[in-house]
Amino acid sequence: MVKKVVLWGLVIWLLLSAISPFSAQAQGGLAVLDTSTHTEFPAELSFGITARSNVNITDIRLHYTVDRLSFARVTSEANIEFEPAATIEADWTWDMRRTGGLPPGAGVSYWWTVEDAQGNRVETDPARVQFDDTRYSWESLTEGKVTLYWYKGDNSFARELMVAAQETLNRLAADTGAALEKPVDIYIYADARALQGSLIFPQEWTGGIAFTRFGRIAIGIAPEQLDWGKRAMSHELAHLVVHQMTFNPYTELPTWLNEGLAMYAEGSLEPGYVAILQMAAAEGGLISVRSLSSPFSAHPEQSSLSYAQSYSVIDFLVDGYGQSRMFDLLLTFRDGSGYDAALEEVYGFDMDGLNASWRESLNQPVPPKEKAGMPLELVGASSS
């Protein structure tokens, strides 16, 4: 009977040791008694620790990594300030206002190392905390690789958004070959103001944002703005899809390709953009494709034209050369090719050649200033 009691006691001790997140102890009496985390979304993430030893504890460090796409594991370290003592309760707060924020639901893995005056050292097992926006009571809906979170609006509201998301993925796959490689989470805030309240130092015009390396989207959609919301969500979702497909350590996509695919994912170009594009063409005000490779102008009229033109260029490539070529272009960029080299490999022309062919499809000649940088054979081809 005594043997059975001892055996069961040993089993219970082993089980408790296995499930305890802070059961870390070194020889000499040094032990971590407790660890904790506390979130104040979106500004702060706090970590706490309680440790004890037979002698003074002299060094405590927090190590943490953020879950996101990366080509190298990046571990950050915080050296905790405290007065040496045999028992220590300490904490450290990650102030997002100094470093930039994290999206809702971002994961952070962390562990502690503790040393005492005798040189004993203990390291806790890694734990994970999710940086959730707990200010709202979220509901969720999952289909395939997409999970939608929302707190305002009924189930039909969420279902319509999910249908739009799936249609976007189907459209991208059919027309460009691009598809999600990893799951994505979409957080639907009640409106733009609520969205901006979830960001660190937001721009006043921010209505939606894709955190591409985190696989997350945050967007403000009021139930009465559902039509706008579906297009805006499709736009941001396309950014995630394209980023996953082309992520590489060498180069970013040209802006016309990145934004053009996002505009294309929304569906047909809206009438306002069509009018802007037609007016620019009629007045000789089209922007060259090479210029559209850089970040768009902050001027509203030029910015709108840049988005409209980018859609038009993507439509020209997909309609004229098909899905397989666009898919190959994305894969070529993933391999790290430069802008001109990627186009030449897949389509047989560089950005100037694309500019000339696209303008020709709109019955627009290439201006002399843009011809200056083109090969002679392309100048001749575009003017005949």
Tab-separated table of C-alpha atoms in Angstrom:
chain	number	residue	atom	x	y	z
A	1	MET	CA	0.000	0.000	0.000
A	2	VAL	CA	2.875	2.376	0.868
A	3	LYS	CA	4.510	1.659	-2.496
A	4	LYS	CA	1.274	2.554	-4.325
A	5	VAL	CA	0.977	5.862	-2.454
A	6	VAL	CA	4.579	6.749	-3.254
A	7	LEU	CA	4.100	5.785	-6.898
A	8	TRP	CA	0.943	7.883	-7.294
A	9	GLY	CA	2.651	10.795	-5.566
A	10	LEU	CA	5.514	10.578	-8.051
A	11	VAL	CA	3.086	10.485	-10.996
A	12	ILE	CA	1.193	13.550	-9.740
A	13	TRP	CA	4.465	15.449	-9.210
A	14	LEU	CA	5.623	14.624	-12.741
A	15	LEU	CA	2.301	15.732	-14.232
A	16	LEU	CA	2.330	19.028	-12.354
A	17	SER	CA	5.915	19.652	-13.420
A	18	ALA	CA	5.033	18.992	-17.061
A	19	ILE	CA	2.104	21.409	-17.210
A	20	SER	CA	3.592	24.255	-15.148
A	21	PRO	CA	4.750	27.070	-17.466
A	22	PHE	CA	7.301	28.326	-14.941
A	23	SER	CA	8.646	25.162	-13.314
A	24	ALA	CA	12.306	26.107	-13.798
A	25	GLN	CA	14.868	25.365	-11.127
A	26	ALA	CA	18.661	25.138	-11.002
A	27	GLN	CA	20.931	23.653	-8.368
A	28	GLY	CA	21.648	25.890	-5.411
A	29	GLY	CA	18.014	26.770	-4.755
A	30	LEU	CA	17.536	29.204	-7.649
A	31	ALA	CA	14.013	28.853	-9.019
A	32	VAL	CA	11.450	30.753	-11.045
A	33	LEU	CA	8.216	30.628	-9.057
A	34	ASP	CA	5.846	32.423	-11.397
A	35	THR	CA	5.610	34.271	-14.712
A	36	SER	CA	2.773	36.365	-16.099
A	37	THR	CA	1.736	38.657	-18.944
A	38	HIS	CA	-0.733	41.514	-19.225
A	39	THR	CA	-1.905	43.326	-22.356
A	40	GLU	CA	-3.130	46.889	-22.748
A	41	PHE	CA	-3.949	46.865	-26.451
A	42	PRO	CA	-2.687	48.557	-28.552
A	43	ALA	CA	-0.055	50.362	-26.461
A	44	GLU	CA	1.540	47.941	-23.990
A	45	LEU	CA	2.454	44.322	-23.364
A	46	SER	CA	3.783	43.630	-19.853
A	47	PHE	CA	5.748	40.627	-18.584
A	48	GLY	CA	6.184	39.680	-14.918
A	49	ILE	CA	8.386	37.202	-13.036
A	50	THR	CA	8.862	35.978	-9.463
A	51	ALA	CA	12.116	34.182	-8.629
A	52	ARG	CA	13.859	32.969	-5.469
A	53	SER	CA	17.321	31.735	-4.478
A	54	ASN	CA	19.409	31.004	-1.392
A	55	VAL	CA	21.573	33.997	-2.282
A	56	ASN	CA	20.953	37.293	-4.050
A	57	ILE	CA	19.563	37.146	-7.561
A	58	THR	CA	21.758	39.398	-9.680
A	59	ASP	CA	20.548	39.191	-13.280
A	60	ILE	CA	17.145	38.758	-14.933
A	61	ARG	CA	16.571	38.956	-18.668
A	62	LEU	CA	13.478	38.617	-20.812
A	63	HIS	CA	13.908	37.178	-24.300
A	64	TYR	CA	11.138	37.369	-26.884
A	65	THR	CA	10.406	36.819	-30.554
A	66	VAL	CA	7.447	38.006	-32.618
A	67	ASP	CA	5.571	35.553	-34.841
A	68	ARG	CA	5.856	36.918	-38.379
A	69	LEU	CA	7.331	36.070	-41.755
A	70	SER	CA	11.084	36.490	-41.672
A	71	PHE	CA	14.197	35.066	-43.259
A	72	ALA	CA	16.129	35.216	-39.985
A	73	ARG	CA	15.046	34.523	-36.429
A	74	VAL	CA	15.205	37.775	-34.473
A	75	THR	CA	15.308	37.539	-30.678
A	76	SER	CA	14.979	40.699	-28.608
A	77	GLU	CA	16.306	40.949	-25.067
A	78	ALA	CA	15.290	43.175	-22.161
A	79	ASN	CA	17.682	43.506	-19.215
A	80	ILE	CA	15.467	43.944	-16.142
A	81	GLU	CA	16.445	46.615	-13.609
A	82	PHE	CA	16.036	45.598	-9.940
A	83	GLU	CA	17.791	45.652	-6.571
A	84	PRO	CA	19.559	42.307	-5.931
A	85	ALA	CA	17.781	40.191	-3.330
A	86	ALA	CA	17.067	36.533	-2.568
A	87	THR	CA	13.453	36.899	-3.693
A	88	ILE	CA	12.578	39.090	-6.639
A	89	GLU	CA	9.310	40.207	-8.169
A	90	ALA	CA	10.038	42.122	-11.365
A	91	ASP	CA	8.312	43.199	-14.518
A	92	TRP	CA	9.043	44.794	-17.869
A	93	THR	CA	6.660	46.643	-20.194
A	94	TRP	CA	6.987	46.718	-23.956
A	95	ASP	CA	5.866	50.242	-24.863
A	96	MET	CA	4.561	50.033	-28.433
A	97	ARG	CA	4.513	53.827	-28.672
A	98	ARG	CA	8.308	53.735	-28.823
A	99	THR	CA	8.798	50.758	-31.120
A	100	GLY	CA	5.682	50.671	-33.293
A	101	GLY	CA	2.636	48.537	-32.675
A	102	LEU	CA	1.551	44.974	-33.330
A	103	PRO	CA	-1.668	43.942	-35.091
A	104	PRO	CA	-4.495	42.351	-33.097
A	105	GLY	CA	-3.883	38.682	-32.421
A	106	ALA	CA	-0.123	38.853	-33.029
A	107	GLY	CA	1.794	36.131	-31.216
A	108	VAL	CA	4.857	36.731	-29.045
A	109	SER	CA	7.011	33.862	-27.743
A	110	TYR	CA	9.066	34.629	-24.631
A	111	TRP	CA	11.278	33.081	-21.962
A	112	TRP	CA	13.293	34.249	-18.970
A	113	THR	CA	16.877	33.693	-17.826
A	114	VAL	CA	17.803	34.295	-14.183
A	115	GLU	CA	21.221	34.199	-12.479
A	116	ASP	CA	22.261	34.498	-8.839
A	117	ALA	CA	25.428	35.559	-7.018
A	118	GLN	CA	26.789	31.991	-6.957
A	119	GLY	CA	26.616	31.706	-10.738
A	120	ASN	CA	23.556	29.485	-10.793
A	121	ARG	CA	21.449	30.060	-13.890
A	122	VAL	CA	17.943	29.021	-14.839
A	123	GLU	CA	16.065	29.422	-18.118
A	124	THR	CA	12.303	28.969	-18.389
A	125	ASP	CA	10.636	27.045	-21.169
A	126	PRO	CA	9.316	29.264	-23.987
A	127	ALA	CA	5.732	30.437	-23.556
A	128	ARG	CA	3.459	32.297	-25.944
A	129	VAL	CA	1.163	35.264	-25.440
A	130	GLN	CA	-1.341	36.547	-27.975
A	131	PHE	CA	-1.645	40.324	-28.226
A	132	ASP	CA	-5.443	40.430	-28.443
A	133	ASP	CA	-7.639	43.499	-28.589
A	134	THR	CA	-9.673	42.620	-25.505
A	135	ARG	CA	-11.627	45.882	-25.583
A	136	TYR	CA	-14.236	44.129	-27.713
A	137	SER	CA	-16.105	40.816	-27.510
A	138	TRP	CA	-15.159	39.220	-30.809
A	139	GLU	CA	-17.090	36.594	-32.713
A	140	SER	CA	-15.394	34.503	-35.372
A	141	LEU	CA	-16.165	32.716	-38.619
A	142	THR	CA	-13.712	30.438	-40.448
A	143	GLU	CA	-13.783	29.100	-43.987
A	144	GLY	CA	-10.724	27.517	-45.554
A	145	LYS	CA	-7.652	29.572	-44.673
A	146	VAL	CA	-9.621	32.710	-43.768
A	147	THR	CA	-10.860	33.548	-40.272
A	148	LEU	CA	-13.047	36.607	-39.824
A	149	TYR	CA	-13.381	38.364	-36.451
A	150	TRP	CA	-16.102	40.935	-35.804
A	151	TYR	CA	-18.069	42.385	-32.902
A	152	LYS	CA	-20.683	44.640	-34.500
A	153	GLY	CA	-23.284	43.298	-36.915
A	154	ASP	CA	-25.151	40.011	-37.111
A	155	ASN	CA	-24.105	36.690	-38.607
A	156	SER	CA	-25.387	37.644	-42.060
A	157	PHE	CA	-23.044	40.653	-42.021
A	158	ALA	CA	-20.065	38.405	-41.347
A	159	ARG	CA	-21.263	35.822	-43.854
A	160	GLU	CA	-21.439	38.428	-46.641
A	161	LEU	CA	-17.896	39.512	-45.898
A	162	MET	CA	-16.712	35.906	-45.899
A	163	VAL	CA	-18.392	35.278	-49.253
A	164	ALA	CA	-16.626	38.363	-50.630
A	165	ALA	CA	-13.297	37.110	-49.268
A	166	GLN	CA	-13.718	33.702	-50.895
A	167	GLU	CA	-14.760	35.299	-54.191
A	168	THR	CA	-11.621	37.443	-54.057
A	169	LEU	CA	-9.422	34.389	-53.555
A	170	ASN	CA	-11.161	32.565	-56.396
A	171	ARG	CA	-10.776	35.569	-58.722
A	172	LEU	CA	-7.087	35.922	-57.960
A	173	ALA	CA	-6.456	32.213	-58.451
A	174	ALA	CA	-8.354	32.105	-61.748
A	175	ASP	CA	-6.847	35.252	-63.271
A	176	THR	CA	-3.342	35.359	-61.793
A	177	GLY	CA	-2.628	31.970	-60.225
A	178	ALA	CA	-1.977	33.642	-56.870
A	179	ALA	CA	-3.268	31.765	-53.827
A	180	LEU	CA	-2.943	31.881	-50.055
A	181	GLU	CA	-0.076	29.802	-48.716
A	182	LYS	CA	-0.770	30.444	-45.014
A	183	PRO	CA	-3.939	31.196	-43.008
A	184	VAL	CA	-5.032	34.820	-42.599
A	185	ASP	CA	-7.044	36.576	-39.892
A	186	ILE	CA	-9.285	39.538	-40.720
A	187	TYR	CA	-10.398	41.850	-37.885
A	188	ILE	CA	-13.505	43.902	-38.676
A	189	TYR	CA	-13.802	47.031	-36.534
A	190	ALA	CA	-17.104	48.886	-36.284
A	191	ASP	CA	-15.874	51.899	-38.264
A	192	ALA	CA	-12.740	53.798	-39.263
A	193	ARG	CA	-12.533	55.557	-35.898
A	194	ALA	CA	-12.531	52.257	-34.009
A	195	LEU	CA	-9.892	50.910	-36.374
A	196	GLN	CA	-7.671	53.936	-35.817
A	197	GLY	CA	-8.037	53.390	-32.077
A	198	SER	CA	-6.363	50.006	-32.544
A	199	LEU	CA	-3.267	51.498	-34.191
A	200	ILE	CA	-0.239	53.367	-32.875
A	201	PHE	CA	-0.174	56.884	-34.369
A	202	PRO	CA	-2.658	56.180	-37.206
A	203	GLN	CA	-3.185	58.442	-40.194
A	204	GLU	CA	-6.583	60.143	-40.095
A	205	TRP	CA	-7.512	58.654	-43.478
A	206	THR	CA	-6.701	55.047	-42.523
A	207	GLY	CA	-9.676	52.788	-43.239
A	208	GLY	CA	-7.930	49.445	-43.578
A	209	ILE	CA	-4.460	47.991	-43.317
A	210	ALA	CA	-2.798	44.707	-44.267
A	211	PHE	CA	-0.083	43.524	-41.874
A	212	THR	CA	1.491	41.386	-44.558
A	213	ARG	CA	4.240	39.768	-42.485
A	214	PHE	CA	1.746	38.857	-39.763
A	215	GLY	CA	-0.945	37.436	-42.064
A	216	ARG	CA	-3.515	39.836	-40.621
A	217	ILE	CA	-5.877	42.528	-41.832
A	218	ALA	CA	-7.567	45.195	-39.710
A	219	ILE	CA	-10.324	47.227	-41.322
A	220	GLY	CA	-13.211	49.425	-40.224
A	221	ILE	CA	-16.535	48.387	-41.781
A	222	ALA	CA	-19.866	49.617	-40.468
A	223	PRO	CA	-22.803	47.320	-41.334
A	224	GLU	CA	-24.352	50.129	-43.388
A	225	GLN	CA	-21.118	50.424	-45.431
A	226	LEU	CA	-21.019	46.793	-46.481
A	227	ASP	CA	-20.565	47.401	-50.214
A	228	TRP	CA	-17.559	49.650	-49.632
A	229	GLY	CA	-16.277	47.266	-46.997
A	230	LYS	CA	-16.287	44.244	-49.284
A	231	ARG	CA	-14.173	46.033	-51.878
A	232	ALA	CA	-11.783	47.429	-49.278
A	233	MET	CA	-11.377	44.029	-47.637
A	234	SER	CA	-10.753	42.393	-51.019
A	235	HIS	CA	-8.051	44.976	-51.707
A	236	GLU	CA	-6.206	44.257	-48.458
A	237	LEU	CA	-6.659	40.489	-48.815
A	238	ALA	CA	-5.018	40.631	-52.238
A	239	HIS	CA	-2.006	42.336	-50.662
A	240	LEU	CA	-1.638	39.396	-48.259
A	241	VAL	CA	-1.961	36.805	-51.022
A	242	VAL	CA	0.582	38.518	-53.263
A	243	HIS	CA	2.997	39.130	-50.384
A	244	GLN	CA	2.919	35.468	-49.368
A	245	MET	CA	3.605	34.414	-52.946
A	246	THR	CA	6.448	36.840	-53.625
A	247	PHE	CA	8.117	37.222	-50.212
A	248	ASN	CA	11.877	37.278	-50.674
A	249	PRO	CA	14.923	38.919	-49.067
A	250	TYR	CA	16.034	40.766	-52.193
A	251	THR	CA	13.406	43.127	-53.562
A	252	GLU	CA	9.882	44.488	-53.205
A	253	LEU	CA	7.313	44.424	-55.985
A	254	PRO	CA	6.913	47.489	-58.185
A	255	THR	CA	4.042	49.523	-56.788
A	256	TRP	CA	1.994	49.308	-59.989
A	257	LEU	CA	2.003	45.504	-59.712
A	258	ASN	CA	1.264	45.330	-55.999
A	259	GLU	CA	-1.502	47.947	-56.017
A	260	GLY	CA	-2.754	46.952	-59.459
A	261	LEU	CA	-3.390	43.372	-58.339
A	262	ALA	CA	-5.152	44.651	-55.212
A	263	MET	CA	-7.373	46.917	-57.332
A	264	TYR	CA	-7.994	44.048	-59.752
A	265	ALA	CA	-9.080	41.816	-56.863
A	266	GLU	CA	-11.867	44.260	-56.000
A	267	GLY	CA	-13.654	43.539	-59.283
A	268	SER	CA	-14.441	45.930	-62.113
A	269	LEU	CA	-12.868	49.368	-61.894
A	270	GLU	CA	-15.261	51.789	-60.217
A	271	PRO	CA	-16.789	54.537	-62.424
A	272	GLY	CA	-14.890	57.308	-60.644
A	273	TYR	CA	-11.555	55.707	-61.444
A	274	VAL	CA	-12.649	55.019	-65.020
A	275	ALA	CA	-13.421	58.716	-65.467
A	276	ILE	CA	-10.040	59.730	-64.013
A	277	LEU	CA	-8.231	57.345	-66.356
A	278	GLN	CA	-10.152	58.503	-69.417
A	279	MET	CA	-9.566	62.168	-68.612
A	280	ALA	CA	-5.826	61.647	-68.146
A	281	ALA	CA	-5.622	59.767	-71.450
A	282	ALA	CA	-7.555	62.479	-73.279
A	283	GLU	CA	-5.363	65.237	-71.837
A	284	GLY	CA	-2.055	63.410	-72.295
A	285	GLY	CA	-1.585	63.116	-68.553
A	286	LEU	CA	-0.924	59.393	-68.162
A	287	ILE	CA	1.947	58.416	-65.858
A	288	SER	CA	4.662	56.115	-67.203
A	289	VAL	CA	4.779	52.547	-65.898
A	290	ARG	CA	8.360	53.124	-64.785
A	291	SER	CA	7.244	56.066	-62.633
A	292	LEU	CA	4.462	53.915	-61.179
A	293	SER	CA	7.071	51.496	-59.861
A	294	SER	CA	7.856	53.961	-57.065
A	295	PRO	CA	5.510	54.872	-54.174
A	296	PHE	CA	2.481	56.789	-55.382
A	297	SER	CA	2.091	60.532	-55.003
A	298	ALA	CA	0.446	61.852	-51.841
A	299	HIS	CA	-1.507	64.318	-53.989
A	300	PRO	CA	-5.107	62.983	-54.158
A	301	GLU	CA	-5.602	63.428	-57.916
A	302	GLN	CA	-2.254	61.885	-58.846
A	303	SER	CA	-2.758	59.100	-56.336
A	304	SER	CA	-6.181	58.210	-57.754
A	305	LEU	CA	-4.781	58.211	-61.281
A	306	SER	CA	-1.919	55.953	-60.155
A	307	TYR	CA	-4.355	53.398	-58.745
A	308	ALA	CA	-6.558	53.568	-61.854
A	309	GLN	CA	-3.585	53.129	-64.181
A	310	SER	CA	-2.202	50.248	-62.155
A	311	TYR	CA	-5.517	48.430	-62.471
A	312	SER	CA	-5.501	49.110	-66.202
A	313	VAL	CA	-1.957	47.742	-66.624
A	314	ILE	CA	-2.843	44.531	-64.751
A	315	ASP	CA	-6.019	44.159	-66.793
A	316	PHE	CA	-3.953	44.583	-69.970
A	317	LEU	CA	-1.476	41.889	-68.912
A	318	VAL	CA	-4.076	39.375	-67.724
A	319	ASP	CA	-6.410	39.906	-70.671
A	320	GLY	CA	-3.653	39.953	-73.271
A	321	TYR	CA	-1.251	37.305	-71.979
A	322	GLY	CA	-3.285	35.117	-69.641
A	323	GLN	CA	-3.134	33.747	-66.132
A	324	SER	CA	-0.025	31.616	-66.549
A	325	ARG	CA	2.190	34.565	-67.506
A	326	MET	CA	1.061	36.597	-64.488
A	327	PHE	CA	1.689	33.605	-62.249
A	328	ASP	CA	5.172	33.218	-63.734
A	329	LEU	CA	5.830	36.925	-63.186
A	330	LEU	CA	5.025	36.625	-59.485
A	331	LEU	CA	7.265	33.574	-59.135
A	332	THR	CA	10.061	35.397	-60.948
A	333	PHE	CA	9.825	38.263	-58.480
A	334	ARG	CA	9.893	35.754	-55.613
A	335	ASP	CA	13.228	34.548	-56.979
A	336	GLY	CA	14.549	38.094	-56.510
A	337	SER	CA	14.552	39.372	-60.099
A	338	GLY	CA	14.671	43.107	-60.759
A	339	TYR	CA	11.720	44.926	-62.302
A	340	ASP	CA	12.943	45.001	-65.900
A	341	ALA	CA	14.569	41.563	-65.754
A	342	ALA	CA	11.383	39.902	-64.494
A	343	LEU	CA	9.240	41.436	-67.235
A	344	GLU	CA	11.766	40.540	-69.922
A	345	GLU	CA	11.970	36.942	-68.746
A	346	VAL	CA	8.204	36.413	-68.714
A	347	TYR	CA	6.831	38.796	-71.365
A	348	GLY	CA	9.824	39.671	-73.508
A	349	PHE	CA	9.732	43.414	-72.770
A	350	ASP	CA	10.922	45.674	-69.961
A	351	MET	CA	8.940	48.421	-68.221
A	352	ASP	CA	9.346	50.815	-71.135
A	353	GLY	CA	8.109	48.134	-73.506
A	354	LEU	CA	5.160	47.441	-71.213
A	355	ASN	CA	4.440	51.156	-71.078
A	356	ALA	CA	4.413	51.385	-74.885
A	357	SER	CA	2.235	48.294	-75.399
A	358	TRP	CA	-0.219	49.287	-72.686
A	359	ARG	CA	-0.557	52.824	-74.089
A	360	GLU	CA	-1.099	51.378	-77.547
A	361	SER	CA	-4.009	49.328	-76.173
A	362	LEU	CA	-5.549	52.646	-75.076
A	363	ASN	CA	-4.739	54.277	-78.430
A	364	GLN	CA	-2.320	56.584	-76.645
A	365	PRO	CA	1.106	57.335	-78.193
A	366	VAL	CA	4.219	57.307	-76.039
A	367	PRO	CA	5.313	60.918	-75.296
A	368	PRO	CA	8.762	61.903	-76.649
A	369	LYS	CA	10.197	62.283	-73.136
A	370	GLU	CA	9.307	58.651	-72.380
A	371	LYS	CA	10.682	57.418	-75.716
A	372	ALA	CA	14.092	58.816	-74.811
A	373	GLY	CA	14.888	55.899	-72.527
A	374	MET	CA	13.486	53.171	-74.792
A	375	PRO	CA	15.454	50.831	-77.071
A	376	LEU	CA	15.244	51.883	-80.731
A	377	GLU	CA	13.271	48.794	-81.743
A	378	LEU	CA	10.572	49.649	-79.185
A	379	VAL	CA	10.462	53.288	-80.249
A	380	GLY	CA	9.843	52.191	-83.795
A	381	ALA	CA	7.271	49.610	-82.791
A	382	SER	CA	5.252	52.022	-80.692
A	383	SER	CA	5.165	54.748	-83.310
A	384	SER	CA	4.028	52.628	-86.247
